[in-house]
Amino acid sequence: METTPGPLDAQEDHIGPQGHWGWIFLLAMFAVPTLVLVIGMYAANAPEPTTVAATPTSPRPTPAATTTSPSAPMVTVECDGHTARLPIGEKPDFSGIWNAESDYCDADRPAGVPLTDLEQKAFEKSGYDTSSSVQTLYAVCAQADPDGYYTSGAHRGSPEQAAEIRGALVLCPDHPFADELKATAEGGEEDAELEKGGRLFHSGTFLVGEEIQPGTYVVTGDIEDCYWERQDRNGGIIDNYFSASARRVEVTIQASDYAFSSDGCGEWRPA
């Protein structure tokens, strides 16, 4: 038996899409205010944002430029295993090397380094031909043997040695044997004057009055096989002498002699 749907059943059957939208509308009516309320409460209780002030940054200081100066050139002095390095451009200090008391030293100065004012003065005194030889003056200054040839004061240097000593004393005026060095130099300078004046001579034959001067002369030391003769204008012998061994030989050359000749005697100097 079929039943005819009543009004209520017909209503339920025809809710359709329009009925669902109604429910959605009702839900929205309640949900939206609730959501707004929750958001408002959260916003009210949220901490205020903190503002961090920017710290001004000062520029980093630029590091000062550092310049490394090259090391000063040195003169290397060696004496019997003792070594000293002396800066060029300063007054040389030989005090350390003097303790070695050496009679012979060697020095090496770098090539190409210009002479200082002090070295230039020493070079001019030395009589050297080339400026590079100034290193020898450092070696002379370093010598400090009490019995040394230059430093004992018992020898007369040659004219060349006298000039060398004078040049060295410009570099080291406070040398511990400065007085002895000066005496050696002075002897050489005196000999240079004697030789120039014809009053200092060695082996050979010399014209009297022109190449050598008349006077009394001596040679001293360990003399062996010494022979001398005074000659007239014709080469004849006026007087002569021979000694196989002697410590001192003397001769007087007359103004009337034409020439004087000697061999093996050594250095003749005024008596």
Short mmCIF file of N, CA, C and O in Angstrom, two decimals, residues 127-243:
data_model
loop_
_atom_site.label_atom_id
_atom_site.label_comp_id
_atom_site.label_asym_id
_atom_site.label_seq_id
_atom_site.Cartn_x
_atom_site.Cartn_y
_atom_site.Cartn_z
N GLY A 127 147.41 58.12 1.22
CA GLY A 127 148.21 58.10 0.00
C GLY A 127 147.85 56.95 -0.93
O GLY A 127 148.55 56.70 -1.91
N TYR A 128 146.76 56.24 -0.64
CA TYR A 128 146.33 55.13 -1.49
C TYR A 128 145.86 55.65 -2.85
O TYR A 128 145.41 56.79 -2.98
N ASP A 129 145.93 54.77 -3.83
CA ASP A 129 145.48 55.14 -5.17
C ASP A 129 143.99 54.92 -5.37
O ASP A 129 143.34 55.66 -6.11
N THR A 130 143.42 53.89 -4.74
CA THR A 130 142.00 53.56 -4.91
C THR A 130 141.28 53.60 -3.57
O THR A 130 141.83 53.18 -2.54
N SER A 131 140.04 54.10 -3.59
CA SER A 131 139.28 54.25 -2.35
C SER A 131 138.94 52.92 -1.71
O SER A 131 138.73 52.85 -0.49
N SER A 132 138.87 51.85 -2.50
CA SER A 132 138.55 50.55 -1.92
C SER A 132 139.62 50.08 -0.94
O SER A 132 139.37 49.25 -0.06
N SER A 133 140.83 50.62 -1.07
CA SER A 133 141.93 50.23 -0.17
C SER A 133 141.74 50.77 1.24
O SER A 133 142.52 50.42 2.13
N VAL A 134 140.70 51.58 1.45
CA VAL A 134 140.47 52.14 2.78
C VAL A 134 140.22 51.03 3.80
O VAL A 134 140.43 51.23 5.01
N GLN A 135 139.78 49.85 3.33
CA GLN A 135 139.56 48.75 4.26
C GLN A 135 140.86 48.34 4.97
O GLN A 135 140.83 47.84 6.10
N THR A 136 142.00 48.56 4.31
CA THR A 136 143.28 48.25 4.94
C THR A 136 143.50 49.10 6.18
O THR A 136 144.13 48.67 7.15
N LEU A 137 142.98 50.32 6.18
CA LEU A 137 143.13 51.20 7.33
C LEU A 137 142.40 50.63 8.54
O LEU A 137 142.83 50.82 9.69
N TYR A 138 141.26 49.95 8.30
CA TYR A 138 140.56 49.28 9.39
C TYR A 138 141.43 48.18 9.99
O TYR A 138 141.47 47.99 11.22
N ALA A 139 142.15 47.45 9.11
CA ALA A 139 143.03 46.38 9.59
C ALA A 139 144.17 46.95 10.42
O ALA A 139 144.54 46.39 11.46
N VAL A 140 144.74 48.07 9.97
CA VAL A 140 145.83 48.71 10.73
C VAL A 140 145.33 49.17 12.09
O VAL A 140 146.00 48.98 13.12
N CYS A 141 144.14 49.75 12.13
CA CYS A 141 143.57 50.21 13.39
C CYS A 141 143.34 49.05 14.37
O CYS A 141 143.46 49.22 15.59
N ALA A 142 142.99 47.89 13.85
CA ALA A 142 142.68 46.75 14.71
C ALA A 142 143.92 46.14 15.35
O ALA A 142 143.82 45.46 16.38
N GLN A 143 145.09 46.36 14.80
CA GLN A 143 146.33 45.78 15.32
C GLN A 143 146.69 46.43 16.65
O GLN A 143 146.74 47.66 16.75
N ALA A 144 146.96 45.61 17.66
CA ALA A 144 147.27 46.16 18.99
C ALA A 144 148.27 45.28 19.73
O ALA A 144 148.17 45.09 20.94
N ASP A 145 149.25 44.74 19.01
CA ASP A 145 150.30 43.95 19.63
C ASP A 145 151.37 44.89 20.20
O ASP A 145 151.94 45.70 19.45
N PRO A 146 151.66 44.80 21.49
CA PRO A 146 152.69 45.70 22.06
C PRO A 146 154.04 45.57 21.38
O PRO A 146 154.83 46.53 21.41
N ASP A 147 154.31 44.40 20.79
CA ASP A 147 155.59 44.19 20.12
C ASP A 147 155.46 44.21 18.60
O ASP A 147 156.37 43.77 17.89
N GLY A 148 154.35 44.73 18.09
CA GLY A 148 154.12 44.74 16.66
C GLY A 148 155.03 45.73 15.94
O GLY A 148 155.59 46.65 16.55
N TYR A 149 155.17 45.53 14.64
CA TYR A 149 156.07 46.39 13.85
C TYR A 149 155.61 47.84 13.90
O TYR A 149 156.42 48.76 14.09
N TYR A 150 154.30 48.05 13.72
CA TYR A 150 153.76 49.41 13.74
C TYR A 150 153.59 49.93 15.17
O TYR A 150 153.74 51.13 15.43
N THR A 151 153.24 49.06 16.10
CA THR A 151 152.77 49.50 17.42
C THR A 151 153.83 49.47 18.51
O THR A 151 153.56 49.90 19.63
N SER A 152 155.02 48.97 18.22
CA SER A 152 156.05 48.93 19.26
C SER A 152 156.77 50.26 19.41
O SER A 152 157.33 50.54 20.48
N GLY A 153 156.79 51.07 18.35
CA GLY A 153 157.50 52.33 18.39
C GLY A 153 159.00 52.18 18.20
O GLY A 153 159.75 53.15 18.30
N ALA A 154 159.44 50.94 17.92
CA ALA A 154 160.88 50.69 17.78
C ALA A 154 161.33 50.69 16.32
O ALA A 154 162.52 50.50 16.06
N HIS A 155 160.44 50.90 15.41
CA HIS A 155 160.77 50.82 13.99
C HIS A 155 160.44 52.15 13.30
O HIS A 155 159.62 52.94 13.78
N ARG A 156 161.11 52.34 12.18
CA ARG A 156 160.83 53.50 11.35
C ARG A 156 160.16 52.97 10.08
O ARG A 156 160.76 52.21 9.31
N GLY A 157 158.94 53.35 9.89
CA GLY A 157 158.22 52.88 8.72
C GLY A 157 158.77 53.51 7.45
O GLY A 157 159.44 54.55 7.48
N SER A 158 158.45 52.88 6.35
CA SER A 158 158.79 53.49 5.06
C SER A 158 157.88 54.70 4.84
O SER A 158 156.87 54.87 5.55
N PRO A 159 158.21 55.55 3.88
CA PRO A 159 157.31 56.69 3.60
C PRO A 159 155.88 56.24 3.30
O PRO A 159 154.92 56.90 3.72
N GLU A 160 155.74 55.13 2.59
CA GLU A 160 154.39 54.62 2.28
C GLU A 160 153.69 54.14 3.56
O GLU A 160 152.49 54.37 3.76
N GLN A 161 154.45 53.48 4.43
CA GLN A 161 153.86 53.01 5.69
C GLN A 161 153.50 54.17 6.60
O GLN A 161 152.48 54.12 7.31
N ALA A 162 154.30 55.22 6.56
CA ALA A 162 154.01 56.40 7.37
C ALA A 162 152.67 57.02 6.96
O ALA A 162 151.85 57.38 7.81
N ALA A 163 152.45 57.12 5.66
CA ALA A 163 151.18 57.68 5.18
C ALA A 163 150.02 56.77 5.56
O ALA A 163 148.93 57.24 5.93
N GLU A 164 150.24 55.47 5.49
CA GLU A 164 149.19 54.52 5.86
C GLU A 164 148.81 54.67 7.32
O GLU A 164 147.62 54.66 7.68
N ILE A 165 149.81 54.81 8.18
CA ILE A 165 149.55 54.98 9.60
C ILE A 165 148.78 56.27 9.86
O ILE A 165 147.83 56.32 10.66
N ARG A 166 149.16 57.33 9.18
CA ARG A 166 148.46 58.62 9.35
C ARG A 166 146.99 58.49 8.95
O ARG A 166 146.10 59.04 9.61
N GLY A 167 146.74 57.76 7.89
CA GLY A 167 145.36 57.54 7.47
C GLY A 167 144.59 56.73 8.48
O GLY A 167 143.42 57.02 8.80
N ALA A 168 145.24 55.70 9.04
CA ALA A 168 144.56 54.85 10.03
C ALA A 168 144.20 55.64 11.28
O ALA A 168 143.12 55.46 11.86
N LEU A 169 145.09 56.53 11.71
CA LEU A 169 144.83 57.30 12.94
C LEU A 169 143.67 58.27 12.79
O LEU A 169 143.14 58.76 13.79
N VAL A 170 143.26 58.55 11.56
CA VAL A 170 142.03 59.33 11.37
C VAL A 170 140.82 58.50 11.79
O VAL A 170 139.87 59.02 12.39
N LEU A 171 140.86 57.19 11.50
CA LEU A 171 139.76 56.31 11.87
C LEU A 171 139.79 55.94 13.35
O LEU A 171 138.74 55.74 13.96
N CYS A 172 141.00 55.82 13.92
CA CYS A 172 141.09 55.36 15.31
C CYS A 172 142.05 56.25 16.10
O CYS A 172 143.12 55.78 16.53
N PRO A 173 141.72 57.52 16.32
CA PRO A 173 142.62 58.43 17.04
C PRO A 173 142.86 58.01 18.49
O PRO A 173 143.85 58.43 19.09
N ASP A 174 141.94 57.21 19.05
CA ASP A 174 142.07 56.77 20.45
C ASP A 174 142.71 55.39 20.56
O ASP A 174 142.51 54.68 21.55
N HIS A 175 143.49 55.00 19.56
CA HIS A 175 144.17 53.70 19.58
C HIS A 175 145.03 53.60 20.84
O HIS A 175 145.69 54.57 21.25
N PRO A 176 145.07 52.42 21.51
CA PRO A 176 145.87 52.30 22.74
C PRO A 176 147.37 52.50 22.51
O PRO A 176 148.09 52.80 23.47
N PHE A 177 147.83 52.33 21.27
CA PHE A 177 149.24 52.56 20.96
C PHE A 177 149.37 53.71 19.95
O PHE A 177 150.22 53.67 19.06
N ALA A 178 148.56 54.71 20.13
CA ALA A 178 148.58 55.85 19.20
C ALA A 178 149.94 56.54 19.19
O ALA A 178 150.44 56.92 18.14
N ASP A 179 150.57 56.68 20.36
CA ASP A 179 151.88 57.36 20.42
C ASP A 179 152.93 56.55 19.66
O ASP A 179 153.78 57.12 18.96
N GLU A 180 152.89 55.23 19.82
CA GLU A 180 153.86 54.38 19.13
C GLU A 180 153.62 54.40 17.62
O GLU A 180 154.58 54.42 16.83
N LEU A 181 152.37 54.40 17.22
CA LEU A 181 152.05 54.50 15.80
C LEU A 181 152.57 55.81 15.21
O LEU A 181 153.13 55.84 14.11
N LYS A 182 152.40 56.89 15.95
CA LYS A 182 152.88 58.19 15.48
C LYS A 182 154.40 58.19 15.37
O LYS A 182 154.97 58.77 14.42
N ALA A 183 155.08 57.53 16.33
CA ALA A 183 156.54 57.47 16.27
C ALA A 183 157.01 56.70 15.05
O ALA A 183 157.97 57.10 14.38
N THR A 184 156.32 55.62 14.75
CA THR A 184 156.66 54.85 13.55
C THR A 184 156.44 55.68 12.29
O THR A 184 157.25 55.65 11.36
N ALA A 185 155.35 56.42 12.27
CA ALA A 185 155.06 57.27 11.11
C ALA A 185 156.06 58.41 11.00
O ALA A 185 156.54 58.73 9.91
N GLU A 186 156.39 59.01 12.11
CA GLU A 186 157.34 60.13 12.09
C GLU A 186 158.70 59.67 11.59
O GLU A 186 159.38 60.39 10.84
N GLY A 187 159.12 58.46 11.99
CA GLY A 187 160.38 57.94 11.49
C GLY A 187 160.35 57.77 9.98
O GLY A 187 161.33 58.11 9.29
N GLY A 188 159.24 57.28 9.46
CA GLY A 188 159.11 57.13 8.02
C GLY A 188 159.12 58.46 7.30
O GLY A 188 159.70 58.60 6.21
N GLU A 189 158.46 59.45 7.90
CA GLU A 189 158.42 60.79 7.28
C GLU A 189 159.80 61.44 7.29
O GLU A 189 160.20 62.12 6.33
N GLU A 190 160.54 61.24 8.37
CA GLU A 190 161.90 61.77 8.43
C GLU A 190 162.78 61.11 7.37
O GLU A 190 163.59 61.77 6.70
N ASP A 191 162.61 59.80 7.24
CA ASP A 191 163.41 59.08 6.24
C ASP A 191 163.07 59.55 4.83
O ASP A 191 163.96 59.61 3.96
N ALA A 192 161.79 59.86 4.60
CA ALA A 192 161.39 60.34 3.28
C ALA A 192 162.11 61.65 2.97
O ALA A 192 162.57 61.88 1.84
N GLU A 193 162.25 62.51 3.98
CA GLU A 193 162.96 63.77 3.79
C GLU A 193 164.46 63.53 3.57
O GLU A 193 165.09 64.19 2.74
N LEU A 194 165.02 62.59 4.33
CA LEU A 194 166.44 62.27 4.17
C LEU A 194 166.73 61.71 2.78
O LEU A 194 167.71 62.09 2.12
N GLU A 195 165.85 60.81 2.33
CA GLU A 195 166.05 60.21 1.02
C GLU A 195 165.92 61.25 -0.08
O GLU A 195 166.68 61.25 -1.06
N LYS A 196 164.96 62.13 0.09
CA LYS A 196 164.77 63.19 -0.89
C LYS A 196 165.99 64.10 -0.96
O LYS A 196 166.37 64.60 -2.03
N GLY A 197 166.64 64.32 0.17
CA GLY A 197 167.81 65.20 0.23
C GLY A 197 169.12 64.48 -0.06
O GLY A 197 170.19 65.09 0.09
N GLY A 198 169.07 63.19 -0.44
CA GLY A 198 170.29 62.47 -0.75
C GLY A 198 171.10 62.05 0.46
O GLY A 198 172.32 61.86 0.37
N ARG A 199 170.45 61.87 1.59
CA ARG A 199 171.16 61.50 2.82
C ARG A 199 170.67 60.17 3.38
O ARG A 199 171.00 59.81 4.51
N LEU A 200 169.94 59.44 2.59
CA LEU A 200 169.51 58.08 2.94
C LEU A 200 169.51 57.27 1.65
O LEU A 200 168.83 57.62 0.69
N PHE A 201 170.26 56.18 1.62
CA PHE A 201 170.38 55.41 0.39
C PHE A 201 170.75 53.96 0.71
O PHE A 201 171.14 53.63 1.85
N HIS A 202 170.62 53.10 -0.29
CA HIS A 202 170.88 51.67 -0.12
C HIS A 202 172.02 51.25 -1.07
O HIS A 202 172.83 52.08 -1.47
N SER A 203 172.05 49.98 -1.40
CA SER A 203 173.10 49.46 -2.29
C SER A 203 172.99 50.12 -3.67
O SER A 203 171.90 50.47 -4.13
N GLY A 204 174.14 50.28 -4.31
CA GLY A 204 174.19 50.88 -5.64
C GLY A 204 175.37 51.82 -5.75
O GLY A 204 176.18 51.95 -4.83
N THR A 205 175.44 52.50 -6.89
CA THR A 205 176.49 53.47 -7.14
C THR A 205 175.85 54.83 -7.35
O THR A 205 174.97 54.99 -8.20
N PHE A 206 176.31 55.86 -6.58
CA PHE A 206 175.67 57.17 -6.59
C PHE A 206 176.73 58.27 -6.79
O PHE A 206 177.86 58.17 -6.25
N LEU A 207 176.35 59.30 -7.53
CA LEU A 207 177.23 60.46 -7.73
C LEU A 207 177.19 61.33 -6.48
O LEU A 207 176.10 61.71 -6.00
N VAL A 208 178.36 61.66 -5.96
CA VAL A 208 178.45 62.49 -4.75
C VAL A 208 178.16 63.94 -5.12
O VAL A 208 178.70 64.48 -6.09
N GLY A 209 177.30 64.57 -4.33
CA GLY A 209 176.94 65.96 -4.56
C GLY A 209 175.73 66.11 -5.45
O GLY A 209 175.13 67.20 -5.50
N GLU A 210 175.34 65.06 -6.16
CA GLU A 210 174.14 65.11 -7.01
C GLU A 210 173.07 64.15 -6.52
O GLU A 210 171.93 64.56 -6.27
N GLU A 211 173.44 62.90 -6.41
CA GLU A 211 172.46 61.90 -5.97
C GLU A 211 172.53 61.65 -4.46
O GLU A 211 171.51 61.36 -3.83
N ILE A 212 173.72 61.74 -3.89
CA ILE A 212 173.88 61.66 -2.44
C ILE A 212 174.79 62.78 -1.99
O ILE A 212 175.54 63.36 -2.79
N GLN A 213 174.70 63.09 -0.71
CA GLN A 213 175.50 64.20 -0.17
C GLN A 213 176.70 63.65 0.62
O GLN A 213 176.65 62.56 1.20
N PRO A 214 177.80 64.39 0.62
CA PRO A 214 178.95 63.98 1.43
C PRO A 214 178.61 64.01 2.91
O PRO A 214 177.70 64.72 3.34
N GLY A 215 179.30 63.22 3.70
CA GLY A 215 179.05 63.15 5.13
C GLY A 215 179.42 61.78 5.67
O GLY A 215 179.91 60.92 4.94
N THR A 216 179.16 61.59 6.95
CA THR A 216 179.45 60.31 7.60
C THR A 216 178.15 59.51 7.71
O THR A 216 177.13 60.02 8.22
N TYR A 217 178.23 58.27 7.26
CA TYR A 217 177.05 57.41 7.23
C TYR A 217 177.35 56.07 7.91
O TYR A 217 178.52 55.61 7.93
N VAL A 218 176.28 55.45 8.43
CA VAL A 218 176.44 54.16 9.09
C VAL A 218 175.32 53.22 8.65
O VAL A 218 174.24 53.66 8.23
N VAL A 219 175.61 51.91 8.77
CA VAL A 219 174.58 50.88 8.69
C VAL A 219 174.70 50.06 9.97
O VAL A 219 175.81 49.84 10.49
N THR A 220 173.59 49.62 10.50
CA THR A 220 173.59 48.84 11.74
C THR A 220 172.70 47.62 11.58
O THR A 220 171.84 47.56 10.69
N GLY A 221 172.89 46.66 12.47
CA GLY A 221 172.09 45.44 12.44
C GLY A 221 172.97 44.23 12.19
O GLY A 221 174.18 44.25 12.42
N ASP A 222 172.34 43.17 11.71
CA ASP A 222 173.08 41.95 11.37
C ASP A 222 173.62 42.10 9.94
O ASP A 222 172.91 41.83 8.97
N ILE A 223 174.86 42.52 9.85
CA ILE A 223 175.45 42.85 8.54
C ILE A 223 176.34 41.68 8.10
O ILE A 223 177.19 41.21 8.88
N GLU A 224 176.15 41.23 6.86
CA GLU A 224 176.97 40.16 6.31
C GLU A 224 177.41 40.52 4.89
O GLU A 224 176.60 41.01 4.10
N ASP A 225 178.71 40.27 4.63
CA ASP A 225 179.29 40.47 3.30
C ASP A 225 179.02 41.88 2.77
O ASP A 225 178.48 42.08 1.67
N CYS A 226 179.39 42.84 3.57
CA CYS A 226 179.22 44.25 3.19
C CYS A 226 180.50 44.76 2.53
O CYS A 226 181.60 44.65 3.09
N TYR A 227 180.32 45.36 1.35
CA TYR A 227 181.47 45.94 0.65
C TYR A 227 181.10 47.36 0.21
O TYR A 227 180.03 47.59 -0.33
N TRP A 228 182.05 48.29 0.40
CA TRP A 228 181.84 49.64 -0.10
C TRP A 228 183.16 50.17 -0.66
O TRP A 228 184.25 49.72 -0.29
N GLU A 229 183.03 51.17 -1.55
CA GLU A 229 184.23 51.84 -2.09
C GLU A 229 183.90 53.27 -2.49
O GLU A 229 182.80 53.56 -2.96
N ARG A 230 184.90 54.14 -2.29
CA ARG A 230 184.82 55.53 -2.75
C ARG A 230 185.60 55.61 -4.06
O ARG A 230 186.71 55.07 -4.17
N GLN A 231 185.03 56.30 -5.03
CA GLN A 231 185.63 56.31 -6.37
C GLN A 231 185.97 57.72 -6.82
O GLN A 231 185.30 58.69 -6.42
N ASP A 232 187.04 57.80 -7.69
CA ASP A 232 187.35 59.08 -8.30
C ASP A 232 186.64 59.19 -9.65
O ASP A 232 185.88 58.30 -10.03
N ARG A 233 186.90 60.28 -10.35
CA ARG A 233 186.20 60.54 -11.61
C ARG A 233 186.48 59.46 -12.65
O ARG A 233 185.63 59.21 -13.53
N ASN A 234 187.58 58.78 -12.59
CA ASN A 234 187.93 57.75 -13.58
C ASN A 234 187.47 56.36 -13.15
O ASN A 234 187.81 55.37 -13.80
N GLY A 235 186.73 56.29 -12.03
CA GLY A 235 186.26 54.99 -11.55
C GLY A 235 187.29 54.28 -10.70
O GLY A 235 187.07 53.14 -10.28
N GLY A 236 188.41 54.95 -10.44
CA GLY A 236 189.41 54.35 -9.56
C GLY A 236 188.94 54.35 -8.12
O GLY A 236 188.11 55.15 -7.70
N ILE A 237 189.54 53.43 -7.34
CA ILE A 237 189.15 53.28 -5.93
C ILE A 237 190.00 54.21 -5.07
O ILE A 237 191.24 54.10 -5.03
N ILE A 238 189.35 55.11 -4.38
CA ILE A 238 190.02 55.99 -3.41
C ILE A 238 190.20 55.24 -2.10
O ILE A 238 191.25 55.28 -1.45
N ASP A 239 189.15 54.56 -1.69
CA ASP A 239 189.18 53.78 -0.45
C ASP A 239 188.08 52.71 -0.57
O ASP A 239 187.08 52.91 -1.27
N ASN A 240 188.30 51.59 0.11
CA ASN A 240 187.27 50.55 0.11
C ASN A 240 187.33 49.75 1.40
O ASN A 240 188.26 49.89 2.20
N TYR A 241 186.27 48.89 1.57
CA TYR A 241 186.16 48.14 2.83
C TYR A 241 185.27 46.93 2.57
O TYR A 241 184.29 46.98 1.80
N PHE A 242 185.60 45.80 3.25
CA PHE A 242 184.76 44.61 3.19
C PHE A 242 184.67 44.00 4.58
O PHE A 242 185.68 43.89 5.30
N SER A 243 183.44 43.59 4.95
CA SER A 243 183.22 42.92 6.24
C SER A 243 182.34 41.71 6.00
O SER A 243 181.25 41.83 5.41
#
